[in-house]
C-alpha cells in the first residue's frame, strides 16, 4: 500500500508542477488574448478562465467562484476517499488517480491564488475550435479516459 501511496502522491505532485510551470511560462511570455500559431491545428492562446473546464460558466460573479472552489475541494476529497477505500490498489490506479488529482490541484491553486485558471492550448480544424485548455485539464482528461478504457474495454475493476 505504501508503494501505491508514494506513486499516487508523486504523480500528483509531478502533474501539479508541470501544470504550474507551463502556466508561469505562458504568463511571462504572452499577454492575455495573444495567439501564437504552433502547428496547422494548434495555437497557444493565453486566456484567463473564470469558469470551469473549457470556459463553461464564465459569467456568474463571486458566488460562482465560491461554488467552483467548494465543488473542486469536494471532488478532490472524493478522489482521495476512493483511492483509499478501494482495497486492491494497483500502480495503474495510482497513476490514473494521480493524473486527476494533480490536475485538479493545479486548477484549484489558480482559482485560489489568481482568481482564474490560465488556459493556453487551443486545438482546431478549419473553423472548428475546441475551447482553450491547459495541462491540468489534459492530465485530468487522460486519467478519466484511462479509467473508462480499463473499466469498459478491459473489464478491470478500477473504480
JSON list of C-alpha atoms in Angstrom, two decimals:
[
{"chain": "A", "resi": 1, "resn": "UNK", "atom": "CA", "xyz": [0.00, 0.00, 0.00]},
{"chain": "A", "resi": 2, "resn": "UNK", "atom": "CA", "xyz": [2.84, 2.42, 0.82]},
{"chain": "A", "resi": 3, "resn": "UNK", "atom": "CA", "xyz": [4.25, 1.97, -2.68]},
{"chain": "A", "resi": 4, "resn": "UNK", "atom": "CA", "xyz": [0.92, 2.96, -4.23]},
{"chain": "A", "resi": 5, "resn": "UNK", "atom": "CA", "xyz": [0.59, 5.96, -1.91]},
{"chain": "A", "resi": 6, "resn": "UNK", "atom": "CA", "xyz": [4.03, 7.20, -2.91]},
{"chain": "A", "resi": 7, "resn": "UNK", "atom": "CA", "xyz": [3.21, 6.70, -6.59]},
{"chain": "A", "resi": 8, "resn": "UNK", "atom": "CA", "xyz": [-0.19, 8.44, -6.24]},
{"chain": "A", "resi": 9, "resn": "UNK", "atom": "CA", "xyz": [1.19, 11.48, -4.42]},
{"chain": "A", "resi": 10, "resn": "UNK", "atom": "CA", "xyz": [4.35, 11.56, -6.54]},
{"chain": "A", "resi": 11, "resn": "UNK", "atom": "CA", "xyz": [2.38, 11.60, -9.80]},
{"chain": "A", "resi": 12, "resn": "UNK", "atom": "CA", "xyz": [0.00, 14.20, -8.32]},
{"chain": "A", "resi": 13, "resn": "UNK", "atom": "CA", "xyz": [2.94, 16.44, -7.41]},
{"chain": "A", "resi": 14, "resn": "UNK", "atom": "CA", "xyz": [4.62, 15.97, -10.80]},
{"chain": "A", "resi": 15, "resn": "UNK", "atom": "CA", "xyz": [1.41, 16.84, -12.68]},
{"chain": "A", "resi": 16, "resn": "UNK", "atom": "CA", "xyz": [0.88, 19.88, -10.43]},
{"chain": "A", "resi": 17, "resn": "UNK", "atom": "CA", "xyz": [4.45, 21.09, -11.09]},
{"chain": "A", "resi": 18, "resn": "UNK", "atom": "CA", "xyz": [4.19, 20.57, -14.87]},
{"chain": "A", "resi": 19, "resn": "UNK", "atom": "CA", "xyz": [0.86, 22.42, -14.90]},
{"chain": "A", "resi": 20, "resn": "UNK", "atom": "CA", "xyz": [2.11, 25.36, -12.85]},
{"chain": "A", "resi": 21, "resn": "UNK", "atom": "CA", "xyz": [5.41, 25.65, -14.78]},
{"chain": "A", "resi": 22, "resn": "UNK", "atom": "CA", "xyz": [3.62, 25.78, -18.13]},
{"chain": "A", "resi": 23, "resn": "UNK", "atom": "CA", "xyz": [1.22, 28.43, -16.78]},
{"chain": "A", "resi": 24, "resn": "UNK", "atom": "CA", "xyz": [4.10, 30.56, -15.46]},
{"chain": "A", "resi": 25, "resn": "UNK", "atom": "CA", "xyz": [5.85, 30.33, -18.83]},
{"chain": "A", "resi": 26, "resn": "UNK", "atom": "CA", "xyz": [2.68, 31.37, -20.65]},
{"chain": "A", "resi": 27, "resn": "UNK", "atom": "CA", "xyz": [2.00, 34.27, -18.26]},
{"chain": "A", "resi": 28, "resn": "UNK", "atom": "CA", "xyz": [5.57, 35.55, -18.66]},
{"chain": "A", "resi": 29, "resn": "UNK", "atom": "CA", "xyz": [5.73, 35.03, -22.44]},
{"chain": "A", "resi": 30, "resn": "UNK", "atom": "CA", "xyz": [2.31, 36.15, -23.66]},
{"chain": "A", "resi": 31, "resn": "UNK", "atom": "CA", "xyz": [-0.19, 38.87, -22.99]},
{"chain": "A", "resi": 32, "resn": "UNK", "atom": "CA", "xyz": [-3.86, 37.94, -22.40]},
{"chain": "A", "resi": 33, "resn": "UNK", "atom": "CA", "xyz": [-5.61, 37.13, -25.67]},
{"chain": "A", "resi": 34, "resn": "UNK", "atom": "CA", "xyz": [-2.37, 36.72, -27.62]},
{"chain": "A", "resi": 35, "resn": "UNK", "atom": "CA", "xyz": [-2.47, 33.88, -30.16]},
{"chain": "A", "resi": 36, "resn": "UNK", "atom": "CA", "xyz": [0.65, 32.14, -31.50]},
{"chain": "A", "resi": 37, "resn": "UNK", "atom": "CA", "xyz": [0.27, 29.55, -34.24]},
{"chain": "A", "resi": 38, "resn": "UNK", "atom": "CA", "xyz": [2.37, 26.47, -33.49]},
{"chain": "A", "resi": 39, "resn": "UNK", "atom": "CA", "xyz": [1.04, 23.90, -35.98]},
{"chain": "A", "resi": 40, "resn": "UNK", "atom": "CA", "xyz": [-1.74, 23.96, -38.59]},
{"chain": "A", "resi": 41, "resn": "UNK", "atom": "CA", "xyz": [-4.11, 22.61, -35.90]},
{"chain": "A", "resi": 42, "resn": "UNK", "atom": "CA", "xyz": [-2.60, 24.08, -32.71]},
{"chain": "A", "resi": 43, "resn": "UNK", "atom": "CA", "xyz": [-2.33, 27.57, -31.26]},
{"chain": "A", "resi": 44, "resn": "UNK", "atom": "CA", "xyz": [-1.01, 28.85, -27.98]},
{"chain": "A", "resi": 45, "resn": "UNK", "atom": "CA", "xyz": [-3.67, 31.28, -26.80]},
{"chain": "A", "resi": 46, "resn": "UNK", "atom": "CA", "xyz": [-3.41, 32.92, -23.38]},
{"chain": "A", "resi": 47, "resn": "UNK", "atom": "CA", "xyz": [-6.85, 33.01, -21.73]},
{"chain": "A", "resi": 48, "resn": "UNK", "atom": "CA", "xyz": [-7.75, 33.59, -18.09]},
{"chain": "A", "resi": 49, "resn": "UNK", "atom": "CA", "xyz": [-10.73, 31.34, -17.43]},
{"chain": "A", "resi": 50, "resn": "UNK", "atom": "CA", "xyz": [-13.02, 32.23, -14.53]},
{"chain": "A", "resi": 51, "resn": "UNK", "atom": "CA", "xyz": [-15.42, 29.41, -15.37]},
{"chain": "A", "resi": 52, "resn": "UNK", "atom": "CA", "xyz": [-14.99, 25.67, -15.25]},
{"chain": "A", "resi": 53, "resn": "UNK", "atom": "CA", "xyz": [-13.49, 23.38, -17.87]},
{"chain": "A", "resi": 54, "resn": "UNK", "atom": "CA", "xyz": [-13.42, 24.81, -21.37]},
{"chain": "A", "resi": 55, "resn": "UNK", "atom": "CA", "xyz": [-14.76, 28.20, -20.22]},
{"chain": "A", "resi": 56, "resn": "UNK", "atom": "CA", "xyz": [-18.20, 26.94, -19.19]},
{"chain": "A", "resi": 57, "resn": "UNK", "atom": "CA", "xyz": [-19.97, 29.17, -16.65]},
{"chain": "A", "resi": 58, "resn": "UNK", "atom": "CA", "xyz": [-17.51, 32.01, -17.28]},
{"chain": "A", "resi": 59, "resn": "UNK", "atom": "CA", "xyz": [-20.09, 34.53, -16.06]},
{"chain": "A", "resi": 60, "resn": "UNK", "atom": "CA", "xyz": [-21.69, 34.45, -12.64]},
{"chain": "A", "resi": 61, "resn": "UNK", "atom": "CA", "xyz": [-19.71, 36.67, -10.30]},
{"chain": "A", "resi": 62, "resn": "UNK", "atom": "CA", "xyz": [-18.20, 35.94, -6.90]},
{"chain": "A", "resi": 63, "resn": "UNK", "atom": "CA", "xyz": [-20.80, 33.40, -5.78]},
{"chain": "A", "resi": 64, "resn": "UNK", "atom": "CA", "xyz": [-19.90, 31.24, -8.78]},
{"chain": "A", "resi": 65, "resn": "UNK", "atom": "CA", "xyz": [-16.23, 31.38, -7.77]},
{"chain": "A", "resi": 66, "resn": "UNK", "atom": "CA", "xyz": [-17.07, 30.12, -4.28]},
{"chain": "A", "resi": 67, "resn": "UNK", "atom": "CA", "xyz": [-19.28, 27.35, -5.67]},
{"chain": "A", "resi": 68, "resn": "UNK", "atom": "CA", "xyz": [-16.48, 26.26, -8.04]},
{"chain": "A", "resi": 69, "resn": "UNK", "atom": "CA", "xyz": [-13.97, 26.26, -5.18]},
{"chain": "A", "resi": 70, "resn": "UNK", "atom": "CA", "xyz": [-16.24, 24.16, -2.97]},
{"chain": "A", "resi": 71, "resn": "UNK", "atom": "CA", "xyz": [-17.05, 21.78, -5.84]},
{"chain": "A", "resi": 72, "resn": "UNK", "atom": "CA", "xyz": [-13.33, 21.31, -6.62]},
{"chain": "A", "resi": 73, "resn": "UNK", "atom": "CA", "xyz": [-12.46, 20.67, -2.98]},
{"chain": "A", "resi": 74, "resn": "UNK", "atom": "CA", "xyz": [-15.27, 18.12, -2.69]},
{"chain": "A", "resi": 75, "resn": "UNK", "atom": "CA", "xyz": [-14.10, 16.40, -5.90]},
{"chain": "A", "resi": 76, "resn": "UNK", "atom": "CA", "xyz": [-10.55, 16.17, -4.54]},
{"chain": "A", "resi": 77, "resn": "UNK", "atom": "CA", "xyz": [-11.84, 14.76, -1.23]},
{"chain": "A", "resi": 78, "resn": "UNK", "atom": "CA", "xyz": [-13.94, 12.15, -3.08]},
{"chain": "A", "resi": 79, "resn": "UNK", "atom": "CA", "xyz": [-10.93, 11.20, -5.20]},
{"chain": "A", "resi": 80, "resn": "UNK", "atom": "CA", "xyz": [-8.74, 10.69, -2.11]},
{"chain": "A", "resi": 81, "resn": "UNK", "atom": "CA", "xyz": [-11.54, 8.73, -0.41]},
{"chain": "A", "resi": 82, "resn": "UNK", "atom": "CA", "xyz": [-11.96, 6.49, -3.47]},
{"chain": "A", "resi": 83, "resn": "UNK", "atom": "CA", "xyz": [-8.22, 5.88, -3.67]},
{"chain": "A", "resi": 84, "resn": "UNK", "atom": "CA", "xyz": [-8.05, 4.71, -0.07]},
{"chain": "A", "resi": 85, "resn": "UNK", "atom": "CA", "xyz": [-11.45, 2.96, 0.01]},
{"chain": "A", "resi": 86, "resn": "UNK", "atom": "CA", "xyz": [-10.51, 0.60, -2.81]},
{"chain": "A", "resi": 87, "resn": "UNK", "atom": "CA", "xyz": [-8.64, -2.25, -1.16]},
{"chain": "A", "resi": 88, "resn": "UNK", "atom": "CA", "xyz": [-6.92, -3.68, -4.24]},
{"chain": "A", "resi": 89, "resn": "UNK", "atom": "CA", "xyz": [-4.82, -0.70, -5.28]},
{"chain": "A", "resi": 90, "resn": "UNK", "atom": "CA", "xyz": [-2.57, -1.01, -8.28]},
{"chain": "A", "resi": 91, "resn": "UNK", "atom": "CA", "xyz": [0.11, 1.06, -9.97]},
{"chain": "A", "resi": 92, "resn": "UNK", "atom": "CA", "xyz": [-2.35, 1.76, -12.79]},
{"chain": "A", "resi": 93, "resn": "UNK", "atom": "CA", "xyz": [-4.92, 3.18, -10.39]},
{"chain": "A", "resi": 94, "resn": "UNK", "atom": "CA", "xyz": [-2.29, 5.25, -8.58]},
{"chain": "A", "resi": 95, "resn": "UNK", "atom": "CA", "xyz": [-1.13, 6.81, -11.86]},
{"chain": "A", "resi": 96, "resn": "UNK", "atom": "CA", "xyz": [-4.65, 7.48, -13.17]},
{"chain": "A", "resi": 97, "resn": "UNK", "atom": "CA", "xyz": [-5.84, 8.95, -9.88]},
{"chain": "A", "resi": 98, "resn": "UNK", "atom": "CA", "xyz": [-2.57, 10.90, -9.61]},
{"chain": "A", "resi": 99, "resn": "UNK", "atom": "CA", "xyz": [-3.18, 12.49, -13.03]},
{"chain": "A", "resi": 100, "resn": "UNK", "atom": "CA", "xyz": [-6.67, 13.58, -11.96]},
{"chain": "A", "resi": 101, "resn": "UNK", "atom": "CA", "xyz": [-5.54, 14.75, -8.51]},
{"chain": "A", "resi": 102, "resn": "UNK", "atom": "CA", "xyz": [-2.57, 16.75, -9.81]},
{"chain": "A", "resi": 103, "resn": "UNK", "atom": "CA", "xyz": [-4.70, 18.44, -12.47]},
{"chain": "A", "resi": 104, "resn": "UNK", "atom": "CA", "xyz": [-7.47, 19.27, -10.01]},
{"chain": "A", "resi": 105, "resn": "UNK", "atom": "CA", "xyz": [-4.93, 20.72, -7.56]},
{"chain": "A", "resi": 106, "resn": "UNK", "atom": "CA", "xyz": [-3.32, 22.79, -10.34]},
{"chain": "A", "resi": 107, "resn": "UNK", "atom": "CA", "xyz": [-6.60, 24.40, -11.32]},
{"chain": "A", "resi": 108, "resn": "UNK", "atom": "CA", "xyz": [-7.65, 24.81, -7.67]},
{"chain": "A", "resi": 109, "resn": "UNK", "atom": "CA", "xyz": [-4.38, 26.60, -6.94]},
{"chain": "A", "resi": 110, "resn": "UNK", "atom": "CA", "xyz": [-5.01, 29.04, -9.82]},
{"chain": "A", "resi": 111, "resn": "UNK", "atom": "CA", "xyz": [-8.55, 29.70, -8.66]},
{"chain": "A", "resi": 112, "resn": "UNK", "atom": "CA", "xyz": [-7.49, 30.27, -5.04]},
{"chain": "A", "resi": 113, "resn": "UNK", "atom": "CA", "xyz": [-4.42, 32.43, -5.65]},
{"chain": "A", "resi": 114, "resn": "UNK", "atom": "CA", "xyz": [-5.12, 34.09, -9.01]},
{"chain": "A", "resi": 115, "resn": "UNK", "atom": "CA", "xyz": [-8.93, 34.20, -9.24]},
{"chain": "A", "resi": 116, "resn": "UNK", "atom": "CA", "xyz": [-8.88, 32.48, -12.63]},
{"chain": "A", "resi": 117, "resn": "UNK", "atom": "CA", "xyz": [-7.35, 29.45, -14.33]},
{"chain": "A", "resi": 118, "resn": "UNK", "atom": "CA", "xyz": [-4.74, 30.04, -17.02]},
{"chain": "A", "resi": 119, "resn": "UNK", "atom": "CA", "xyz": [-5.62, 28.23, -20.25]},
{"chain": "A", "resi": 120, "resn": "UNK", "atom": "CA", "xyz": [-3.41, 28.28, -23.34]},
{"chain": "A", "resi": 121, "resn": "UNK", "atom": "CA", "xyz": [-3.76, 25.18, -25.54]},
{"chain": "A", "resi": 122, "resn": "UNK", "atom": "CA", "xyz": [-6.10, 25.69, -28.49]},
{"chain": "A", "resi": 123, "resn": "UNK", "atom": "CA", "xyz": [-6.77, 22.83, -30.89]},
{"chain": "A", "resi": 124, "resn": "UNK", "atom": "CA", "xyz": [-8.71, 23.50, -34.08]},
{"chain": "A", "resi": 125, "resn": "UNK", "atom": "CA", "xyz": [-9.63, 22.21, -37.50]},
{"chain": "A", "resi": 126, "resn": "UNK", "atom": "CA", "xyz": [-10.56, 24.80, -40.11]},
{"chain": "A", "resi": 127, "resn": "UNK", "atom": "CA", "xyz": [-13.36, 26.82, -38.49]},
{"chain": "A", "resi": 128, "resn": "UNK", "atom": "CA", "xyz": [-13.93, 24.43, -35.56]},
{"chain": "A", "resi": 129, "resn": "UNK", "atom": "CA", "xyz": [-12.02, 25.49, -32.44]},
{"chain": "A", "resi": 130, "resn": "UNK", "atom": "CA", "xyz": [-12.03, 23.35, -29.31]},
{"chain": "A", "resi": 131, "resn": "UNK", "atom": "CA", "xyz": [-12.26, 25.53, -26.18]},
{"chain": "A", "resi": 132, "resn": "UNK", "atom": "CA", "xyz": [-8.86, 26.60, -24.87]},
{"chain": "A", "resi": 133, "resn": "UNK", "atom": "CA", "xyz": [-7.50, 24.35, -22.09]},
{"chain": "A", "resi": 134, "resn": "UNK", "atom": "CA", "xyz": [-4.31, 23.74, -20.06]},
{"chain": "A", "resi": 135, "resn": "UNK", "atom": "CA", "xyz": [-2.05, 20.90, -18.91]},
{"chain": "A", "resi": 136, "resn": "UNK", "atom": "CA", "xyz": [-4.16, 20.26, -15.79]},
{"chain": "A", "resi": 137, "resn": "UNK", "atom": "CA", "xyz": [-7.22, 19.70, -18.00]},
{"chain": "A", "resi": 138, "resn": "UNK", "atom": "CA", "xyz": [-5.13, 17.43, -20.23]},
{"chain": "A", "resi": 139, "resn": "UNK", "atom": "CA", "xyz": [-3.98, 15.23, -17.35]},
{"chain": "A", "resi": 140, "resn": "UNK", "atom": "CA", "xyz": [-7.50, 15.08, -15.86]},
{"chain": "A", "resi": 141, "resn": "UNK", "atom": "CA", "xyz": [-8.88, 14.01, -19.24]},
{"chain": "A", "resi": 142, "resn": "UNK", "atom": "CA", "xyz": [-6.15, 11.38, -19.74]},
{"chain": "A", "resi": 143, "resn": "UNK", "atom": "CA", "xyz": [-6.76, 9.97, -16.23]},
{"chain": "A", "resi": 144, "resn": "UNK", "atom": "CA", "xyz": [-10.51, 9.74, -16.76]},
{"chain": "A", "resi": 145, "resn": "UNK", "atom": "CA", "xyz": [-10.10, 8.29, -20.28]},
{"chain": "A", "resi": 146, "resn": "UNK", "atom": "CA", "xyz": [-7.82, 5.53, -18.96]},
{"chain": "A", "resi": 147, "resn": "UNK", "atom": "CA", "xyz": [-10.27, 4.73, -16.15]},
{"chain": "A", "resi": 148, "resn": "UNK", "atom": "CA", "xyz": [-13.07, 4.34, -18.71]},
{"chain": "A", "resi": 149, "resn": "UNK", "atom": "CA", "xyz": [-10.83, 2.32, -21.01]},
{"chain": "A", "resi": 150, "resn": "UNK", "atom": "CA", "xyz": [-9.83, -0.17, -18.32]},
{"chain": "A", "resi": 151, "resn": "UNK", "atom": "CA", "xyz": [-13.35, -0.35, -16.84]},
{"chain": "A", "resi": 152, "resn": "UNK", "atom": "CA", "xyz": [-15.23, -0.77, -20.10]},
{"chain": "A", "resi": 153, "resn": "UNK", "atom": "CA", "xyz": [-12.89, -2.43, -22.58]},
{"chain": "A", "resi": 154, "resn": "UNK", "atom": "CA", "xyz": [-10.53, -4.38, -20.34]},
{"chain": "A", "resi": 155, "resn": "UNK", "atom": "CA", "xyz": [-13.22, -5.19, -17.74]},
{"chain": "A", "resi": 156, "resn": "UNK", "atom": "CA", "xyz": [-10.80, -4.31, -14.93]},
{"chain": "A", "resi": 157, "resn": "UNK", "atom": "CA", "xyz": [-12.19, -3.01, -11.67]},
{"chain": "A", "resi": 158, "resn": "UNK", "atom": "CA", "xyz": [-10.53, 0.44, -11.45]},
{"chain": "A", "resi": 159, "resn": "UNK", "atom": "CA", "xyz": [-13.25, 2.30, -9.53]}
]
